[in-house]
PDB file of C-alpha atoms (C1' of nucleotides) in Angstrom:
ATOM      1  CA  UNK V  22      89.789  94.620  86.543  1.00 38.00           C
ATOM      2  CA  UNK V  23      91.242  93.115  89.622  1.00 42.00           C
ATOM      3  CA  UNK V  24      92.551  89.934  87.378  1.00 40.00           C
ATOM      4  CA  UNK V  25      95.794  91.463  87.999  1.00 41.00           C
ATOM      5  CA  UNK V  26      96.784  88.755  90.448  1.00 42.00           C
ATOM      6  CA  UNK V  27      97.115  85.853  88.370  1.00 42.00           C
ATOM      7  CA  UNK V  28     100.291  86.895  86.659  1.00 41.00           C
ATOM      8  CA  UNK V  29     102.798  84.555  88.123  1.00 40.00           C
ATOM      9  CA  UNK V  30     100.438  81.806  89.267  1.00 41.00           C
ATOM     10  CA  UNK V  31     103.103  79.319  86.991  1.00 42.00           C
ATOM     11  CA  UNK V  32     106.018  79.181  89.352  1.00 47.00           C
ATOM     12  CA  UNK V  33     104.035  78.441  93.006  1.00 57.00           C
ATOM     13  CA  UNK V  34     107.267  79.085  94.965  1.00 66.00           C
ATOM     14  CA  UNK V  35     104.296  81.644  96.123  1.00 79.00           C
ATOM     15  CA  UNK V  36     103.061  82.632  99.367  1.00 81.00           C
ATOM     16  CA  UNK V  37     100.265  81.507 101.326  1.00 84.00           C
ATOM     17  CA  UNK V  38      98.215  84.890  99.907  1.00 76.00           C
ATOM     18  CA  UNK V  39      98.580  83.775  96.638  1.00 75.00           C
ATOM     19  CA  UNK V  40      97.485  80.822  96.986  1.00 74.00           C
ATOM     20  CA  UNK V  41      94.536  81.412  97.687  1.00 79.00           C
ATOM     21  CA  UNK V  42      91.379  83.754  95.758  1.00 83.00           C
ATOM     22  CA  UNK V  43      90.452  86.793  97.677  1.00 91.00           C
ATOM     23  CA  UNK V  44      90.626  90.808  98.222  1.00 92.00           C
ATOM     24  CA  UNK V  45      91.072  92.670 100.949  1.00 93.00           C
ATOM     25  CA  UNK V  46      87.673  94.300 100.523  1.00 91.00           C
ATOM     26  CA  UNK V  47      85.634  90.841 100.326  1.00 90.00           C
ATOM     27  CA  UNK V  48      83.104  90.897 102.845  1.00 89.00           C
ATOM     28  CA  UNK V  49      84.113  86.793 103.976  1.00 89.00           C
ATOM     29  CA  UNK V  50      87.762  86.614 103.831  1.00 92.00           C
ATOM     30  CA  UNK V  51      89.619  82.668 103.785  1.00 91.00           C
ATOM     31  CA  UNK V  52      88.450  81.431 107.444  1.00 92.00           C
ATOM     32  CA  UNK V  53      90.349  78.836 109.407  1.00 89.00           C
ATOM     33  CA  UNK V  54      93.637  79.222 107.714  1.00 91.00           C
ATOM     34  CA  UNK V  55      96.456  76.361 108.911  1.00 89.00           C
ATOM     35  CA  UNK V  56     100.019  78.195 107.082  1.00 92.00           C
ATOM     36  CA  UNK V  57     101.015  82.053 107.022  1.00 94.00           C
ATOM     37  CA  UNK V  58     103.273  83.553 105.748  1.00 95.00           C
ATOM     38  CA  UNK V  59     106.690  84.933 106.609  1.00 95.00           C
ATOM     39  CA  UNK V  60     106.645  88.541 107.256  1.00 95.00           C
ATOM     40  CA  UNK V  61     107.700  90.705 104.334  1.00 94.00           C
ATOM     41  CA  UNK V  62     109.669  93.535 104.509  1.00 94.00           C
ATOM     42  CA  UNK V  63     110.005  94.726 100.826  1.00 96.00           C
ATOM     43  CA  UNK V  64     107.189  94.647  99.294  1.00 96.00           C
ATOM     44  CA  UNK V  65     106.686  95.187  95.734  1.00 96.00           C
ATOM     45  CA  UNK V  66     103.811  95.023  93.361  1.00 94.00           C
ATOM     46  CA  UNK V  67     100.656  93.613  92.993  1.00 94.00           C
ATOM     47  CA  UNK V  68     100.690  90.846  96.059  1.00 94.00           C
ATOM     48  CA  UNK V  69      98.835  89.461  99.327  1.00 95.00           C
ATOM     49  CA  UNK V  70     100.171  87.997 102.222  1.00 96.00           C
ATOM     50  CA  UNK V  71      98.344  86.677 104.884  1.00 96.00           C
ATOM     51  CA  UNK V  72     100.303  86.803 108.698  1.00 96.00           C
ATOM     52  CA  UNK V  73      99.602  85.260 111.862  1.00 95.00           C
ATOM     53  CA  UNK V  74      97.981  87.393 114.006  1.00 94.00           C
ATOM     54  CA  UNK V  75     100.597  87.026 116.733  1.00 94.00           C
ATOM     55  CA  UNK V  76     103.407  88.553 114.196  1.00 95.00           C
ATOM     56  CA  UNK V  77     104.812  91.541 115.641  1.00 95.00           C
ATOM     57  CA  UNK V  78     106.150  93.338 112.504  1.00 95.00           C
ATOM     58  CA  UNK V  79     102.454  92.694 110.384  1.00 96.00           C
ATOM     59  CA  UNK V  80     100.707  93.719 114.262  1.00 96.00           C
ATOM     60  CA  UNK V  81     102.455  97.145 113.625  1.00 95.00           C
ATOM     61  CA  UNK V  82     102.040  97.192 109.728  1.00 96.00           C
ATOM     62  CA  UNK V  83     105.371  97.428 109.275  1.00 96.00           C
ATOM     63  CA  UNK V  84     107.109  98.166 105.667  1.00 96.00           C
ATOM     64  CA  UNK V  85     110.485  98.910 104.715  1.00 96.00           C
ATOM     65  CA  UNK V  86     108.814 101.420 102.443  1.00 97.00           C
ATOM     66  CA  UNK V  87     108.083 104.675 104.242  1.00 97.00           C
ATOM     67  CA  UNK V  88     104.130 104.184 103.792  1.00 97.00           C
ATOM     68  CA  UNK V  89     101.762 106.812 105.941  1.00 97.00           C
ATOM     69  CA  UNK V  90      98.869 106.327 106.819  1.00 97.00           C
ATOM     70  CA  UNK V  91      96.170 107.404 104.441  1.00 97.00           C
ATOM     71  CA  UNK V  92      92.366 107.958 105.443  1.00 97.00           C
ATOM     72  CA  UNK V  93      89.926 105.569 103.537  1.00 96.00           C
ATOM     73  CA  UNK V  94      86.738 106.093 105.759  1.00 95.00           C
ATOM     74  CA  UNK V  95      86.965 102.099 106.525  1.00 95.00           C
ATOM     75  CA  UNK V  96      87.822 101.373 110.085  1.00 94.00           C
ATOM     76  CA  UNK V  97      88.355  97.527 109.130  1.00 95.00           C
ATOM     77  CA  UNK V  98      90.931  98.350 106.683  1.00 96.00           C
ATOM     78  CA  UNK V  99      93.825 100.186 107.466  1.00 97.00           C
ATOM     79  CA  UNK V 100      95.422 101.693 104.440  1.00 97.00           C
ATOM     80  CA  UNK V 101      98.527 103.168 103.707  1.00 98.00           C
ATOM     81  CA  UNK V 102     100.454 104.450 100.989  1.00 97.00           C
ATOM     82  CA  UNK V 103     104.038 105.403  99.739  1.00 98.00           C
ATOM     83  CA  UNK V 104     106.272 108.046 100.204  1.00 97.00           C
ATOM     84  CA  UNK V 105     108.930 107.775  97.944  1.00 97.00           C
ATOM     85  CA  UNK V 106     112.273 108.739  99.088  1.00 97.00           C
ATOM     86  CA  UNK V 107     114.742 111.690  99.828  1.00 96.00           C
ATOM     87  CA  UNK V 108     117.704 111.924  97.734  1.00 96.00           C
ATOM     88  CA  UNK V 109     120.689 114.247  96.526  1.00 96.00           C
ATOM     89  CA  UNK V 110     119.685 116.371  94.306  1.00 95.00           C
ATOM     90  CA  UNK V 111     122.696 116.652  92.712  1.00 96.00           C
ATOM     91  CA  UNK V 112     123.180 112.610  92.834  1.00 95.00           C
ATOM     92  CA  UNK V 113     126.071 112.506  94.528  1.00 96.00           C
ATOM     93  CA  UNK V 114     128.380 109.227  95.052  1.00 96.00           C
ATOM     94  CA  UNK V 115     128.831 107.901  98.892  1.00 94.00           C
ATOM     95  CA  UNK V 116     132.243 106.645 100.036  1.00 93.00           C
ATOM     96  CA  UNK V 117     130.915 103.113  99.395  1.00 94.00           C
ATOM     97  CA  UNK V 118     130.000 103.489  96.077  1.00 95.00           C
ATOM     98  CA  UNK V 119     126.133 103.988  96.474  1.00 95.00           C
ATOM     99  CA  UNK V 120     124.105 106.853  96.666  1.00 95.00           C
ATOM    100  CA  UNK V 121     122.066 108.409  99.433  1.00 95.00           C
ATOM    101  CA  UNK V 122     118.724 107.252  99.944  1.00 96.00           C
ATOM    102  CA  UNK V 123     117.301 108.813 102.836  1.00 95.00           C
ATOM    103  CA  UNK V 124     113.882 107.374 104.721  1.00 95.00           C
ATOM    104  CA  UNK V 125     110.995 110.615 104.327  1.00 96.00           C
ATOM    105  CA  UNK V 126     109.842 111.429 107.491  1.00 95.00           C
ATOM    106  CA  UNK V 127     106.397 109.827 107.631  1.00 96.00           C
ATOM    107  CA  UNK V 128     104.989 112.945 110.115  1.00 94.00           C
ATOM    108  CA  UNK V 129     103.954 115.911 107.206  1.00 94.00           C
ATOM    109  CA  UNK V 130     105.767 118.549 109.669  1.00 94.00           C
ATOM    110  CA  UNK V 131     108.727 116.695 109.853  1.00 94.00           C
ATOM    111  CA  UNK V 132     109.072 116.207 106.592  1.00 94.00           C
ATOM    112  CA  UNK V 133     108.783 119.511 105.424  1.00 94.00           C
ATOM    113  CA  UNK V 134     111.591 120.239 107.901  1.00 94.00           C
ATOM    114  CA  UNK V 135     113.453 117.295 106.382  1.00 95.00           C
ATOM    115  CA  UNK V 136     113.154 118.844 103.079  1.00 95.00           C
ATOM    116  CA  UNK V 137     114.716 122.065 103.729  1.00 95.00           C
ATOM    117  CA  UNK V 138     118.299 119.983 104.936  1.00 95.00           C
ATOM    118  CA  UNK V 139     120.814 119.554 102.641  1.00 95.00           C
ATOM    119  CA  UNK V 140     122.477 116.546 101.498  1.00 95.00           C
ATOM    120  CA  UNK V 141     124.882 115.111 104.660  1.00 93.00           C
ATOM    121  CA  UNK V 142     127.466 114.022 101.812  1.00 94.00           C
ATOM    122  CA  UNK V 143     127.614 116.934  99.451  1.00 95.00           C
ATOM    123  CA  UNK V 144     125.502 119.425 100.907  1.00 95.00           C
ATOM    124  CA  UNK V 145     123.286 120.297  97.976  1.00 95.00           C
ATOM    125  CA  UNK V 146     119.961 120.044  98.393  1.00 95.00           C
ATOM    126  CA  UNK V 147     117.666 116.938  99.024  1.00 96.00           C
ATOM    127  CA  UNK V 148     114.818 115.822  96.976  1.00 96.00           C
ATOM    128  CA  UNK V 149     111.898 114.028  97.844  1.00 96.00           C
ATOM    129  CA  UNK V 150     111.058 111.597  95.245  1.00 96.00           C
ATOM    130  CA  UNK V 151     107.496 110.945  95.382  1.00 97.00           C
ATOM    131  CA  UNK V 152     105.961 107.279  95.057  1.00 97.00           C
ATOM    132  CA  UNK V 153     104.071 106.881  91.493  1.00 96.00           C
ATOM    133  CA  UNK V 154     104.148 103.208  91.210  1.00 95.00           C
ATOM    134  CA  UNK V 155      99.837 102.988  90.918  1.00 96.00           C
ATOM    135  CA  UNK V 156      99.009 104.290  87.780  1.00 94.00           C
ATOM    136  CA  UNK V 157     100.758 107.594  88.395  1.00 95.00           C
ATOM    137  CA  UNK V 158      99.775 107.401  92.315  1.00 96.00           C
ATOM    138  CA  UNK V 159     101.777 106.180  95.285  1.00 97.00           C
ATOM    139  CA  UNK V 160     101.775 102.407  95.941  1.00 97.00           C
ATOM    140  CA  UNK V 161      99.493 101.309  98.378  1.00 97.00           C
ATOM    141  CA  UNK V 162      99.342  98.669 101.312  1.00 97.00           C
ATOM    142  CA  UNK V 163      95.963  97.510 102.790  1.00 97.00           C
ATOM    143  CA  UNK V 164      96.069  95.290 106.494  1.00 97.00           C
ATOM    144  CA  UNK V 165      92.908  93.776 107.902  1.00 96.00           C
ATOM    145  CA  UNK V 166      92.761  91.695 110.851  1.00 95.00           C
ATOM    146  CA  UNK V 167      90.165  89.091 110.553  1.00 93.00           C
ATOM    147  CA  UNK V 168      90.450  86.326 113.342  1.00 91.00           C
ATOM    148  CA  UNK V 169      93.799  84.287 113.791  1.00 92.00           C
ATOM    149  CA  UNK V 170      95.551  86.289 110.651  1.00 95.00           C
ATOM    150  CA  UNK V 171      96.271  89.796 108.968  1.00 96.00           C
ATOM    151  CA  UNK V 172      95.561  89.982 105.515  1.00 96.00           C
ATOM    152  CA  UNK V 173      97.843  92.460 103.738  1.00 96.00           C
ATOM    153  CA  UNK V 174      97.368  93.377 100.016  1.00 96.00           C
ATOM    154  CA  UNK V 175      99.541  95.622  98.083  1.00 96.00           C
ATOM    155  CA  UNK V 176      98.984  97.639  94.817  1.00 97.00           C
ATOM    156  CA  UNK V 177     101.453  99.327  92.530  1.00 96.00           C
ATOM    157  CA  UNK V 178     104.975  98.504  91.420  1.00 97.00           C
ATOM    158  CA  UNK V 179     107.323 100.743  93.690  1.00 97.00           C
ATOM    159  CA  UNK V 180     109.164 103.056  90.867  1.00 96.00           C
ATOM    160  CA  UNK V 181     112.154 104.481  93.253  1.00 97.00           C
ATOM    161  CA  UNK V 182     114.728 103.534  95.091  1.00 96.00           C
ATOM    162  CA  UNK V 183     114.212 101.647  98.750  1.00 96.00           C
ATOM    163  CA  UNK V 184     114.923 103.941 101.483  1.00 96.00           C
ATOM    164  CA  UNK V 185     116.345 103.485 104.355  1.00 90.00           C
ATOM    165  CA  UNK V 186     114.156 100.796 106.521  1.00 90.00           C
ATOM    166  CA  UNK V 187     113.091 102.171 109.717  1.00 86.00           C
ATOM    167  CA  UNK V 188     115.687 100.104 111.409  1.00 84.00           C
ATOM    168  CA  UNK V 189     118.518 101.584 109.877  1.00 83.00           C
ATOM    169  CA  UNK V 190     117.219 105.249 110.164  1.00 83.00           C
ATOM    170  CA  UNK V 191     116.238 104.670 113.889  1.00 79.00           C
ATOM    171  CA  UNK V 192     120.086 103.252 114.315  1.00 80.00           C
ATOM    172  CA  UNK V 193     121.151 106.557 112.912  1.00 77.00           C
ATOM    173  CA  UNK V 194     118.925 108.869 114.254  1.00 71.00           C
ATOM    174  CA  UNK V 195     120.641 107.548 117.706  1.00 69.00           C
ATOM    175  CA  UNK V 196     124.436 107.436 116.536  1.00 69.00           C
ATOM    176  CA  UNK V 197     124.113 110.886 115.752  1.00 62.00           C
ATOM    177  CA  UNK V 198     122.394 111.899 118.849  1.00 54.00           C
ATOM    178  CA  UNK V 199     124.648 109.919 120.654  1.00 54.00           C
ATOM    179  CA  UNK V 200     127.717 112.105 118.746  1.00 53.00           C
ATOM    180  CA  UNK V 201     126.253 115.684 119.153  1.00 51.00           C
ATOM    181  CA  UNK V 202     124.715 114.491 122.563  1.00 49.00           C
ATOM    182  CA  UNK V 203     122.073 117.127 123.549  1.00 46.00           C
ATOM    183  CA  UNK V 204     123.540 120.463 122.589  1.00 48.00           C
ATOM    184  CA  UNK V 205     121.523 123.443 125.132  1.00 42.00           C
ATOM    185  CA  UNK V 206     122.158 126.073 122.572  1.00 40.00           C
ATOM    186  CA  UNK V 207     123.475 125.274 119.220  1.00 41.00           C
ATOM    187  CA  UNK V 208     123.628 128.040 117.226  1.00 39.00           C
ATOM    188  CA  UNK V 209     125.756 126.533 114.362  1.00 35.00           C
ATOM    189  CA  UNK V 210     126.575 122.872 112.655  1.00 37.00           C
ATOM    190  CA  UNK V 211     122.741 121.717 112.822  1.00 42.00           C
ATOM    191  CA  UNK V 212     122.690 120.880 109.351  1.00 40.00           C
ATOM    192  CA  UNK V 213     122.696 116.947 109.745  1.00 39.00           C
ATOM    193  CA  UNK V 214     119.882 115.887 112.358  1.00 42.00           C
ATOM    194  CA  UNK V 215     118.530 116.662 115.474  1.00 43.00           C
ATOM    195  CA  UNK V 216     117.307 119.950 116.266  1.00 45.00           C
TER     196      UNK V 216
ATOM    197  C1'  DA Z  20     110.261 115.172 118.464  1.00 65.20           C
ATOM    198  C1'  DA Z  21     108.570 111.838 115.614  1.00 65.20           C
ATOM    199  C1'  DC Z  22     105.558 107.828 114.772  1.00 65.20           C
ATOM    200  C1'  DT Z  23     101.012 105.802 114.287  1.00 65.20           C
ATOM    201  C1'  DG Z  24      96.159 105.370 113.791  1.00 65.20           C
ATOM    202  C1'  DC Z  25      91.658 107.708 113.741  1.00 65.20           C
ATOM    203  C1'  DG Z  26      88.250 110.254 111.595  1.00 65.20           C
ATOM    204  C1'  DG Z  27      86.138 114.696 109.920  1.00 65.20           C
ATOM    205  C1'  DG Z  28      86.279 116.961 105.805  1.00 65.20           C
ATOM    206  C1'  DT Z  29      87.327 118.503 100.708  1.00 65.20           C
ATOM    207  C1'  DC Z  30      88.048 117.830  95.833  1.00 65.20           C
ATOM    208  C1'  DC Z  31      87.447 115.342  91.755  1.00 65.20           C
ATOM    209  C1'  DA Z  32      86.254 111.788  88.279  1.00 65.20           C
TER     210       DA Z  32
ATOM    211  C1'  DT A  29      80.933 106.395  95.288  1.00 65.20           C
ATOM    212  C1'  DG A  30      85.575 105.816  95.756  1.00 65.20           C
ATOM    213  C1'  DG A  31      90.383 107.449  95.787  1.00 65.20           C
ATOM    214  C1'  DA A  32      93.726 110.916  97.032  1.00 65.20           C
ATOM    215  C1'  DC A  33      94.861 114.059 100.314  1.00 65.20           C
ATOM    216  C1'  DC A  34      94.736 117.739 104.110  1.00 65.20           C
ATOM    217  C1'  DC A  35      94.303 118.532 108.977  1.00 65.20           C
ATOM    218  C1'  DG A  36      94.003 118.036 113.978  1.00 65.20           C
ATOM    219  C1'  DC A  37      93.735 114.897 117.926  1.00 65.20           C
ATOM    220  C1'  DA A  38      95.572 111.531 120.940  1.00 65.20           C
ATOM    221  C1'  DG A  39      98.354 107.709 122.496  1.00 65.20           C
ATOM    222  C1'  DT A  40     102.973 105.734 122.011  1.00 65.20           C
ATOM    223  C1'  DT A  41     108.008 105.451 121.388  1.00 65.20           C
TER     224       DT A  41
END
DNA sequence: AACTGCGGGTCCA
DNA sequence: TGGACCCGCAGTT
């Protein structure tokens, strides 16, 4: 195993982690590197990037998969893995054309209170579709910091729809608060967000 | 309130 | 032994 990562090796439009031969669990990762790579939003399969250390969005372990954190009793590697996504259960069409695809709250309570809200479009009920893109298991994202760069490594093929990235679902979160703006006691029409 | 990371702990192959 | 996952804690946004 882990010969998965010379699939594409042919067209070397790749990045700087591809380049070069190593795992995030080697004991000596590449020292002294001169080039990183461009933060990566997306994600998707089998890859490795390798960041500057100074890059905000890899300091923060950013994805625009909703990926929680995920306990791997390894305090240099910080691991994560894939939620999936919320969407209409019933598959309804937006305005636009597209469908809903909704960003899972990454906190387990929130979530679960996420669940139970109904589609803002249609109102039928969501569904959260969960992440099997590893061999039946969510995809998961690995970051290590190891001098001047953060080595991430990724591992699955993402079999769902992208959510919504954080961005977008922060922008939201604060339109609609900024609509509904603090309601004391709102007994009815809480259906959307907020609470 | 929700996000993020940590780490103790369980279950299972 | 390692991976998935649950849970609570604490600091941050």
């Amino acid at each position: 195993m882990s010969r998965a990562d010379q699939r594409d090796e042919s067209d070397c439009v790749c990045s700087v982690g591809m380049k070069l031969t190593w795992d995030i669990n080697d004991p000596k990762l590449p020292q002294d590197l001169k080039q990183f790579d461009p933060f990566q939003e997306w994600t998707d399969g089998y890859v490795r990037y390798i960041y500057s250390a100074d890059d905000k969005n890899a300091q923060r372990h950013l994805s625009g998969w909703a990926m929680r954190n995920t306990n791997n009793h390894n305090c240099q590697i910080l691991k994560k893995s894939c939620l999936g996504v919320v969407v209409c259960s019933r598959g309804c069409t937006l305005t636009d054309g597209s469908r809903l695809q909704l960003r899972p709250a990454i906190c387990d309570k929130a979530r679960q209170k996420q669940q139970k809200k109904l589609c803002p479009n249609c109102n039928a009920a969501l569904e959260l579709l969960p992440c099997r893109g590893h061999s039946g298991y969510p995809v998961t994202n690995f970051w290590r910091v190891d001098g001047k760069a953060i080595f991430f490594q990724a591992k699955g093929v993402h079999d769902h729809p992208r959510p919504e990235s954080k961005s977008e679902t922060e922008a939201r979160r604060s339109s609609v608060k900024r609509r509904v703006s603090s309601p004391p006691f709102t007994p009815k029409r809480r259906l959307i967000e907020t609470q």
